[in-house]
XYZ file of N, CA and C in Angstrom:
729
model
N 120.632 91.880 115.593
C 121.685 92.891 115.225
C 120.999 94.147 114.654
N 121.062 95.260 115.324
C 120.414 96.412 114.915
C 121.324 97.272 114.024
N 120.743 98.118 113.204
C 121.532 98.927 112.372
C 121.064 100.398 112.456
N 121.982 101.320 112.629
C 121.579 102.709 112.730
C 121.463 103.400 111.367
N 120.597 104.341 111.350
C 120.383 105.100 110.075
C 120.739 106.559 110.336
N 121.135 107.269 109.307
C 121.456 108.696 109.486
C 120.200 109.460 109.960
N 120.384 110.423 110.757
C 119.290 111.264 111.277
C 119.054 112.414 110.295
N 117.785 112.776 110.121
C 117.373 113.902 109.308
C 116.399 114.769 110.086
N 116.280 116.074 109.788
C 115.325 116.880 110.521
C 113.884 116.399 110.106
N 112.950 116.488 111.151
C 111.643 116.108 110.885
C 110.955 117.058 109.873
N 110.184 116.446 108.949
C 109.441 117.261 108.008
C 108.164 117.748 108.627
N 107.749 118.975 108.244
C 106.520 119.508 108.819
C 105.321 118.887 108.128
N 104.223 118.988 108.758
C 103.000 118.477 108.137
C 102.651 119.144 106.805
N 102.918 120.412 106.711
C 102.683 121.143 105.475
C 103.581 120.645 104.387
N 104.891 120.374 104.697
C 105.881 119.933 103.792
C 105.445 118.544 103.245
N 104.992 117.638 104.166
C 104.584 116.359 103.712
C 103.351 116.419 102.774
N 102.446 117.296 103.193
C 101.183 117.454 102.375
C 101.505 118.054 100.999
N 102.459 118.923 100.956
C 102.850 119.473 99.618
C 103.388 118.472 98.620
N 104.378 117.602 99.199
C 104.902 116.562 98.367
C 103.827 115.547 98.009
N 103.007 115.220 98.926
C 101.939 114.207 98.600
C 101.014 114.744 97.558
N 100.690 116.008 97.604
C 99.760 116.585 96.625
C 100.410 116.570 95.227
N 101.680 116.805 95.159
C 102.423 116.766 93.873
C 102.365 115.388 93.317
N 102.689 114.376 94.099
C 102.740 113.010 93.653
C 101.342 112.526 93.345
N 100.348 113.025 94.047
C 98.973 112.591 93.987
C 98.245 112.854 92.572
N 98.784 113.738 91.849
C 98.179 114.024 90.514
C 98.501 112.885 89.552
N 97.548 112.278 88.887
C 97.871 111.145 87.999
C 98.956 111.387 86.917
N 98.898 112.566 86.311
C 99.873 112.834 85.277
C 101.314 112.910 85.904
N 101.420 113.606 87.056
C 102.703 113.710 87.709
C 103.165 112.345 88.207
N 102.252 111.546 88.702
C 102.646 110.203 89.152
C 103.150 109.363 87.970
N 102.516 109.529 86.808
C 103.036 108.815 85.600
C 104.435 109.305 85.244
N 104.718 110.557 85.357
C 106.022 111.099 85.075
C 107.049 110.538 86.050
N 106.750 110.562 87.292
C 107.706 109.990 88.263
C 107.944 108.459 88.009
N 106.859 107.750 87.694
C 106.980 106.341 87.452
C 107.845 106.035 86.213
N 107.704 106.869 85.176
C 108.553 106.673 84.007
C 109.989 106.907 84.262
N 110.310 107.868 85.190
C 111.695 108.198 85.468
C 112.300 107.153 86.515
N 111.456 106.304 86.976
C 112.014 105.286 87.892
C 112.876 104.203 87.172
N 112.841 104.259 85.810
C 113.703 103.390 85.073
C 115.184 103.721 85.190
N 115.420 104.971 85.730
C 116.852 105.383 85.947
C 117.431 106.156 84.832
N 116.697 106.378 83.716
C 117.204 107.100 82.543
C 116.530 108.482 82.515
N 117.342 109.501 82.183
C 116.800 110.840 81.965
C 115.955 110.934 80.714
N 114.831 111.577 80.753
C 113.952 111.681 79.601
C 113.657 113.142 79.293
N 113.283 113.375 78.063
C 112.921 114.751 77.638
C 111.517 115.086 78.000
N 111.178 116.330 77.942
C 109.840 116.794 78.265
C 108.851 116.103 77.279
N 109.232 115.961 76.004
C 108.373 115.327 75.033
C 108.044 113.878 75.329
N 109.078 113.155 75.801
C 108.928 111.777 76.164
C 108.055 111.631 77.380
N 108.232 112.545 78.416
C 107.505 112.519 79.610
C 105.982 112.892 79.281
N 105.755 113.755 78.314
C 104.431 114.129 77.968
C 103.727 112.895 77.456
N 104.381 112.038 76.702
C 103.776 110.845 76.181
C 103.401 109.888 77.350
N 104.325 109.804 78.308
C 104.081 108.892 79.448
C 102.926 109.412 80.325
N 102.874 110.772 80.466
C 101.842 111.397 81.287
C 100.519 111.375 80.613
N 100.421 111.337 79.295
C 99.154 111.371 78.589
C 98.534 112.719 78.572
N 99.355 113.804 78.661
C 98.885 115.093 78.601
C 99.662 115.921 77.577
N 99.229 117.142 77.260
C 99.841 117.973 76.274
C 101.221 118.556 76.789
N 101.892 119.131 75.845
C 103.233 119.708 76.164
C 103.194 120.835 77.208
N 102.203 121.695 77.012
C 102.172 122.859 77.931
C 101.846 122.387 79.377
N 100.935 121.412 79.538
C 100.549 120.907 80.844
C 101.739 120.135 81.431
N 102.435 119.379 80.571
C 103.655 118.675 81.050
C 104.718 119.680 81.573
N 104.908 120.742 80.843
C 105.879 121.746 81.238
C 105.588 122.281 82.626
N 104.291 122.536 82.895
C 103.857 123.000 84.189
C 104.093 121.997 85.283
N 103.841 120.759 85.009
C 104.069 119.650 86.000
C 105.557 119.583 86.259
N 106.381 119.620 85.229
C 107.849 119.506 85.426
C 108.443 120.646 86.269
N 107.908 121.852 85.987
C 108.347 123.014 86.752
C 108.048 122.898 88.260
N 106.813 122.428 88.574
C 106.415 122.350 89.928
C 107.221 121.234 90.680
N 107.424 120.131 90.033
C 108.248 119.003 90.671
C 109.724 119.421 90.829
N 110.203 120.136 89.794
C 111.624 120.601 89.934
C 111.768 121.520 91.088
N 110.810 122.478 91.247
C 110.899 123.463 92.333
C 110.818 122.755 93.641
N 110.016 121.677 93.682
C 109.872 120.961 94.965
C 111.031 120.035 95.292
N 111.949 119.905 94.353
C 113.102 119.068 94.632
C 112.899 117.566 94.232
N 111.784 117.254 93.561
C 111.538 115.894 93.126
C 112.324 115.557 91.858
N 112.519 116.529 91.053
C 113.205 116.294 89.765
C 114.460 117.148 89.641
N 115.378 116.709 88.846
C 116.629 117.527 88.445
C 116.645 117.592 86.935
N 117.046 118.693 86.387
C 117.047 118.966 84.969
C 118.496 119.217 84.468
N 118.810 118.619 83.321
C 120.101 118.813 82.695
C 119.913 119.215 81.269
N 120.687 120.144 80.831
C 120.605 120.616 79.376
C 121.717 119.853 78.585
N 121.279 119.404 77.396
C 122.240 118.813 76.459
C 121.858 119.312 75.052
N 122.652 120.230 74.535
C 122.207 120.851 73.329
C 121.010 121.726 73.485
N 119.972 121.497 72.638
C 118.737 122.215 72.781
C 117.704 121.478 73.539
N 118.098 120.327 74.074
C 117.123 119.461 74.816
C 117.314 119.619 76.272
N 116.278 119.510 77.051
C 116.304 119.434 78.485
C 115.938 117.993 78.928
N 116.736 117.377 79.729
C 116.561 116.086 80.213
C 116.223 116.054 81.668
N 115.187 115.357 82.051
C 114.719 115.299 83.465
C 115.003 113.930 84.047
N 115.342 113.915 85.321
C 115.561 112.662 86.054
C 115.087 112.825 87.466
N 114.920 111.776 88.221
C 114.639 111.909 89.618
C 115.738 112.544 90.354
N 115.429 113.426 91.288
C 116.434 114.230 91.978
C 117.400 113.391 92.859
N 116.882 112.223 93.333
C 117.747 111.371 94.182
C 117.170 109.985 94.259
N 117.950 108.992 94.694
C 117.431 107.674 94.826
C 116.276 107.586 95.877
N 116.282 108.532 96.846
C 115.227 108.587 97.888
C 113.850 108.710 97.238
N 113.771 109.497 96.166
C 112.485 109.757 95.461
C 112.002 108.426 94.903
N 112.913 107.664 94.321
C 112.538 106.345 93.715
C 112.026 105.459 94.858
N 112.737 105.384 95.997
C 112.354 104.538 97.059
C 110.969 104.917 97.578
N 110.695 106.233 97.678
C 109.376 106.659 98.174
C 108.315 106.227 97.202
N 108.554 106.324 95.892
C 107.547 105.877 94.890
C 107.352 104.385 94.932
N 108.456 103.661 95.105
C 108.299 102.136 95.175
C 107.469 101.783 96.426
N 107.634 102.490 97.507
C 106.810 102.210 98.768
C 105.384 102.563 98.510
N 105.115 103.673 97.856
C 103.736 104.051 97.576
C 103.091 103.050 96.613
N 103.843 102.524 95.664
C 103.337 101.479 94.799
C 102.941 100.223 95.580
N 103.785 99.842 96.567
C 103.443 98.711 97.373
C 102.189 98.964 98.196
N 101.984 100.122 98.739
C 100.723 100.442 99.420
C 99.534 100.412 98.490
N 99.699 101.004 97.280
C 98.593 101.001 96.285
C 98.301 99.603 95.818
N 99.293 98.800 95.662
C 99.102 97.354 95.180
C 98.348 96.570 96.233
N 98.443 96.915 97.475
C 97.777 96.167 98.550
C 96.311 96.639 98.724
N 95.926 97.676 98.008
C 94.582 98.249 98.119
C 93.584 97.418 97.317
N 92.361 97.947 97.076
C 91.355 97.253 96.345
C 91.830 96.796 94.908
N 91.407 95.642 94.509
C 91.866 95.147 93.236
C 91.337 96.032 92.107
N 92.185 96.254 91.072
C 91.779 97.084 89.940
C 90.902 96.163 89.070
N 89.970 96.867 88.341
C 89.130 96.185 87.479
C 89.797 96.113 86.083
N 90.927 95.544 86.044
C 91.699 95.370 84.777
C 92.566 94.138 84.892
N 92.329 93.163 83.980
C 93.195 91.967 84.076
C 94.630 92.272 83.778
N 95.557 91.574 84.507
C 96.970 91.886 84.260
C 97.412 91.417 82.864
N 98.244 92.184 82.248
C 98.707 91.816 80.904
C 100.141 91.455 80.880
N 100.718 91.229 79.679
C 102.138 90.889 79.506
C 103.145 91.908 80.136
N 102.730 93.202 79.972
C 103.637 94.250 80.603
C 103.643 94.110 82.094
N 102.516 93.799 82.707
C 102.554 93.624 84.144
C 103.452 92.516 84.552
N 103.391 91.388 83.929
C 104.178 90.259 84.310
C 105.676 90.495 84.059
N 105.958 91.268 83.000
C 107.362 91.584 82.676
C 107.909 92.438 83.809
N 107.157 93.448 84.256
C 107.617 94.295 85.426
C 107.762 93.513 86.714
N 106.896 92.580 86.946
C 107.016 91.758 88.135
C 108.176 90.790 88.107
N 108.579 90.362 86.929
C 109.678 89.427 86.771
C 111.071 90.124 87.044
N 111.293 91.285 86.348
C 112.518 91.960 86.487
C 112.366 93.377 85.971
N 112.747 94.393 86.731
C 112.696 95.735 86.325
C 113.706 96.544 87.062
N 113.909 97.812 86.606
C 114.739 98.728 87.366
C 113.916 99.541 88.290
N 114.509 99.788 89.483
C 113.920 100.742 90.467
C 114.976 101.844 90.567
N 114.878 102.821 89.708
C 115.844 103.924 89.597
C 117.199 103.280 89.038
N 118.179 102.999 89.948
C 119.465 102.513 89.454
C 119.770 101.129 90.050
N 118.718 100.326 90.486
C 119.005 98.970 90.956
C 117.854 98.081 90.488
N 118.085 96.791 90.720
C 117.117 95.825 90.204
C 115.991 95.540 91.201
N 114.794 95.342 90.620
C 113.579 95.048 91.463
C 112.845 93.887 90.802
N 111.673 93.589 91.383
C 110.861 92.486 90.881
C 111.417 91.154 91.462
N 110.993 90.079 90.886
C 111.428 88.801 91.432
C 112.929 88.635 91.359
N 113.547 89.131 90.281
C 114.972 89.037 90.189
C 115.632 89.770 91.274
N 115.265 90.992 91.508
C 115.861 91.808 92.571
C 115.721 91.200 93.947
N 114.523 90.728 94.243
C 114.331 90.160 95.622
C 115.037 88.826 95.759
N 115.096 88.074 94.700
C 115.877 86.774 94.735
C 117.350 87.051 94.940
N 117.902 88.062 94.285
C 119.281 88.406 94.490
C 119.531 88.768 95.978
N 118.654 89.522 96.607
C 118.766 89.867 97.965
C 118.687 88.614 98.860
N 117.762 87.745 98.565
C 117.638 86.524 99.305
C 118.860 85.643 99.249
N 119.414 85.429 98.044
C 120.572 84.584 97.932
C 121.827 85.099 98.601
N 122.063 86.445 98.464
C 123.168 87.077 99.154
C 123.041 86.954 100.675
N 121.777 87.109 101.108
C 121.525 87.002 102.544
C 121.684 85.552 103.055
N 121.201 84.572 102.322
C 121.286 83.211 102.712
C 122.758 82.693 102.795
N 123.556 83.242 101.974
C 125.015 82.844 101.909
C 125.811 83.627 102.890
N 125.232 84.545 103.611
C 126.013 85.375 104.611
C 126.855 86.426 103.958
N 126.601 86.800 102.714
C 127.356 87.789 102.033
C 126.795 89.191 102.303
N 125.534 89.259 102.497
C 124.871 90.502 102.927
C 123.953 90.143 104.049
N 123.927 90.942 105.088
C 123.014 90.701 106.198
C 121.847 91.756 106.158
N 120.606 91.213 106.102
C 119.451 92.038 106.049
C 118.844 92.029 107.428
N 118.612 93.202 108.023
C 118.031 93.212 109.376
C 117.451 94.564 109.641
N 116.196 94.527 110.238
C 115.506 95.752 110.639
C 115.460 96.775 109.511
N 115.185 96.315 108.321
C 114.998 97.235 107.182
C 116.390 97.774 106.661
N 117.527 97.297 107.257
C 118.839 97.798 106.838
C 119.614 96.625 106.155
N 120.788 96.916 105.725
C 121.630 95.898 105.051
C 123.084 96.200 105.312
N 123.871 95.164 105.364
C 125.286 95.242 105.662
C 126.038 94.219 104.836
N 127.082 94.689 104.110
C 127.912 93.727 103.362
C 128.983 93.182 104.314
N 129.067 91.765 104.406
C 130.069 91.196 105.235
C 131.416 91.119 104.537
N 132.467 90.702 105.311
C 133.811 90.484 104.681
C 133.752 89.457 103.586
N 133.010 88.350 103.788
C 132.862 87.359 102.782
C 132.116 87.938 101.564
N 131.182 88.814 101.852
C 130.435 89.478 100.742
C 131.379 90.338 99.902
N 132.301 91.023 100.544
C 133.244 91.906 99.817
C 134.146 91.024 98.977
N 134.533 89.898 99.481
C 135.414 88.941 98.668
C 134.676 88.422 97.498
N 133.433 88.007 97.767
C 132.630 87.467 96.648
C 132.356 88.488 95.566
N 131.961 89.709 95.962
C 131.663 90.719 95.006
C 132.977 91.190 94.282
N 134.038 91.175 95.055
C 135.321 91.503 94.354
C 135.655 90.521 93.307
N 135.314 89.204 93.532
C 135.541 88.236 92.507
C 134.759 88.464 91.303
N 133.622 89.151 91.445
C 132.788 89.485 90.259
C 133.236 90.734 89.540
N 134.336 91.358 90.146
C 134.837 92.587 89.589
C 134.096 93.816 90.107
N 133.372 93.640 91.207
C 132.598 94.757 91.804
C 133.425 95.192 93.088
N 134.222 96.270 92.851
C 134.983 96.833 93.966
C 134.013 97.478 94.965
N 134.220 97.253 96.261
C 133.394 97.865 97.274
C 134.236 98.903 97.996
N 134.082 100.172 97.635
C 134.937 101.200 98.259
C 134.531 101.479 99.696
N 135.381 102.079 100.444
C 135.073 102.497 101.809
C 134.072 103.593 101.718
N 133.460 103.825 102.910
C 132.392 104.793 102.966
C 132.914 106.252 102.870
N 134.182 106.451 103.074
C 134.669 107.773 103.022
C 134.449 108.511 101.662
N 133.866 109.701 101.733
C 133.626 110.449 100.490
C 132.308 110.151 99.861
N 131.517 109.215 100.409
C 130.241 108.789 99.812
C 129.133 109.163 100.788
N 128.176 109.995 100.372
C 127.041 110.307 101.195
C 125.993 109.233 101.032
N 125.910 108.533 99.932
C 125.003 107.440 99.772
C 125.448 106.181 100.398
N 124.509 105.475 101.104
C 124.868 104.208 101.772
C 125.385 103.166 100.801
N 126.321 102.384 101.279
C 126.817 101.275 100.429
C 125.701 100.281 100.139
N 124.972 99.872 101.134
C 123.940 98.855 100.874
C 122.736 99.246 101.707
N 121.529 99.239 101.076
C 120.266 99.519 101.781
C 119.269 98.643 101.171
N 118.094 98.658 101.730
C 116.986 97.816 101.164
C 115.850 98.775 100.722
N 115.110 98.309 99.801
C 113.967 99.044 99.251
C 112.829 98.066 99.188
N 111.630 98.523 99.628
C 110.490 97.588 99.661
C 109.971 97.414 98.285
N 109.903 96.225 97.752
C 109.461 95.945 96.401
C 107.985 95.882 96.364
N 107.393 96.743 95.436
C 105.912 96.880 95.431
C 105.208 95.596 94.974
N 105.806 94.859 94.080
C 105.144 93.689 93.522
C 105.375 92.428 94.347
N 106.568 92.282 94.978
C 106.855 91.173 95.774
C 106.592 91.309 97.300
N 106.342 92.584 97.700
C 106.175 92.963 99.135
C 107.295 92.463 100.021
N 108.482 92.375 99.442
C 109.688 92.035 100.215
C 110.750 93.016 99.745
N 111.934 92.915 100.337
C 113.001 93.884 100.015
C 113.890 93.401 98.946
N 114.332 94.375 98.131
C 115.431 94.210 97.163
C 116.567 95.163 97.613
N 117.712 94.902 96.955
C 118.920 95.717 97.431
C 118.992 97.007 96.665
N 119.314 98.106 97.360
C 119.526 99.436 96.772
C 120.889 99.925 97.211
N 121.057 101.261 97.236
C 122.373 101.834 97.604
C 123.406 101.580 96.519
N 124.689 101.832 96.864
C 125.764 101.680 95.844
C 125.946 100.221 95.376
N 125.679 99.266 96.294
C 125.736 97.860 95.868
C 124.681 97.514 94.902
N 123.446 97.945 95.177
C 122.340 97.656 94.209
C 122.601 98.266 92.825
N 123.196 99.496 92.828
C 123.437 100.169 91.559
C 124.656 99.375 90.836
N 125.556 98.872 91.631
C 126.665 98.169 90.975
C 126.222 96.807 90.374
N 125.338 96.187 91.036
C 124.804 94.904 90.514
C 123.959 95.132 89.200
N 123.260 96.228 89.151
C 122.553 96.523 87.932
C 123.514 96.844 86.764
N 124.492 97.696 87.057
C 125.494 98.067 86.072
C 126.199 96.808 85.572
N 126.604 95.967 86.461
C 127.317 94.747 86.005
C 126.385 93.857 85.148
N 125.123 93.772 85.533
C 124.201 92.869 84.780
C 124.021 93.438 83.357
N 123.937 94.780 83.221
C 123.763 95.443 81.937
C 125.046 95.285 81.081
N 126.148 95.593 81.654
C 127.453 95.598 80.970
C 127.833 94.194 80.455
N 127.462 93.176 81.223
C 127.797 91.815 80.859
C 126.753 91.145 80.006
N 125.695 91.877 79.650
C 124.666 91.318 78.789
C 123.715 90.283 79.473
N 123.685 90.317 80.801
C 122.846 89.395 81.462
C 121.362 89.844 81.330
N 121.122 91.131 81.313
C 119.835 91.660 81.095
C 119.828 92.758 80.059
N 118.723 93.098 79.465
C 118.654 94.205 78.476
C 117.401 95.003 78.788
N 117.531 96.295 78.612
C 116.453 97.241 78.886
C 115.350 97.059 77.832
N 114.100 97.292 78.256
C 112.947 97.208 77.331
C 112.570 98.642 76.946
N 112.240 98.870 75.618
C 111.786 100.197 75.236
C 110.484 100.638 75.915
N 110.455 101.899 76.296
C 109.241 102.448 76.846
C 108.752 101.770 78.116
N 109.636 101.131 78.847
C 109.250 100.445 80.075
C 110.458 100.256 80.943
N 110.296 100.191 82.243
C 111.473 99.918 83.127
C 111.645 98.413 83.339
N 110.813 97.594 82.675
C 111.058 96.151 82.713
C 112.407 95.819 82.004
N 113.101 94.796 82.457
C 114.350 94.375 81.805
C 114.094 92.906 81.410
N 114.724 92.533 80.292
C 114.650 91.127 79.868
C 115.951 90.369 80.272
N 115.739 89.233 80.783
C 116.889 88.382 81.138
C 117.308 87.582 79.925
N 118.551 87.734 79.445
C 119.047 87.080 78.251
C 119.399 85.615 78.532
N 119.671 84.946 77.443
C 120.030 83.527 77.607
C 121.365 83.404 78.465
N 122.336 84.347 78.117
C 123.531 84.308 78.897
C 123.242 84.653 80.391
N 122.347 85.628 80.608
C 121.935 85.970 81.923
C 121.394 84.846 82.766
N 120.499 84.066 82.089
C 119.828 82.942 82.745
C 120.936 81.974 83.262
N 121.977 81.717 82.442
C 123.058 80.843 82.902
C 123.830 81.350 84.014
N 124.169 82.685 83.925
C 125.020 83.307 84.947
C 124.307 83.516 86.262
N 123.001 83.873 86.219
C 122.276 84.039 87.489
C 122.119 82.693 88.187
N 121.980 81.605 87.396
C 121.841 80.244 87.960
C 123.212 79.807 88.579
N 124.222 80.014 87.753
C 125.607 79.571 88.238
C 126.153 80.411 89.402
N 126.024 81.652 89.314
C 126.629 82.547 90.376
C 125.801 82.696 91.545
N 124.514 82.848 91.389
C 123.566 83.225 92.480
C 122.590 82.039 92.798
N 122.524 81.067 91.997
C 121.598 79.960 92.241
C 120.136 80.380 91.986
N 119.965 81.325 91.016
C 118.610 81.790 90.673
C 118.276 81.210 89.308
N 117.359 80.307 89.250
C 116.981 79.628 88.019
C 115.700 80.323 87.431
N 115.370 80.059 86.164
C 114.179 80.637 85.576
C 112.924 80.275 86.367
N 112.928 79.085 86.958
C 111.738 78.672 87.756
C 111.517 79.579 88.959
N 112.594 80.169 89.522
C 112.446 81.027 90.622
C 111.770 82.400 90.264
N 111.754 82.696 88.934
C 111.263 83.962 88.476
C 109.934 83.908 87.869
N 109.263 82.768 87.840
C 107.971 82.619 87.273
C 106.922 82.817 88.332
N 105.761 83.239 87.872
C 104.623 83.478 88.839
C 104.164 82.171 89.400
N 103.776 82.166 90.667
C 103.291 80.913 91.283
C 101.763 81.141 91.538
């Protein structure tokens, strides 16, 4: 079963090289990675994540905003920056998967690495073992069909998700796909993105199944969340541990 994707004009080689050069700077890559948590951050917060001074950070933010990688919003005297679109997050996640498959780093993995691999946000949806297991379970039950890098919510899936209180609106008026997949950098498999992925993350946060971690896009699965993920999706804590 093939799935069609919207067509976009081809990017020029110069355009690709420009974006790649912007992302290729370590400080700018750190800024983009920090914003993959889905929350808007101030220039001061991003300066801390980037590990550079305020003036240097300001220059980086200006360049990335001009290139369409970042969007800025004013609130009072503060400027908040976020990724310009979910596509930027998906591109970063794919680059992380490529980088993770490269030569091993000369640094032993620590607790923060394991927390990110277990469960994290990828812009506005869930990633890590939790995100990929959710995609697997929905696919196994015929609620979501994953094929050729695409995703489709079935009628049974709409009923199931409706039972969770997740209304699945028609495509009319939405430019963003209802359901799409994103390559998970740590699991090398797909997790769910699109409006469905965002709804699952929002539901998990609002119901207290997960909690955000400070200064990280890792999320903690609560005691209530462990019970609900096992009951509703068949995902137990054993499924989320490293093997």
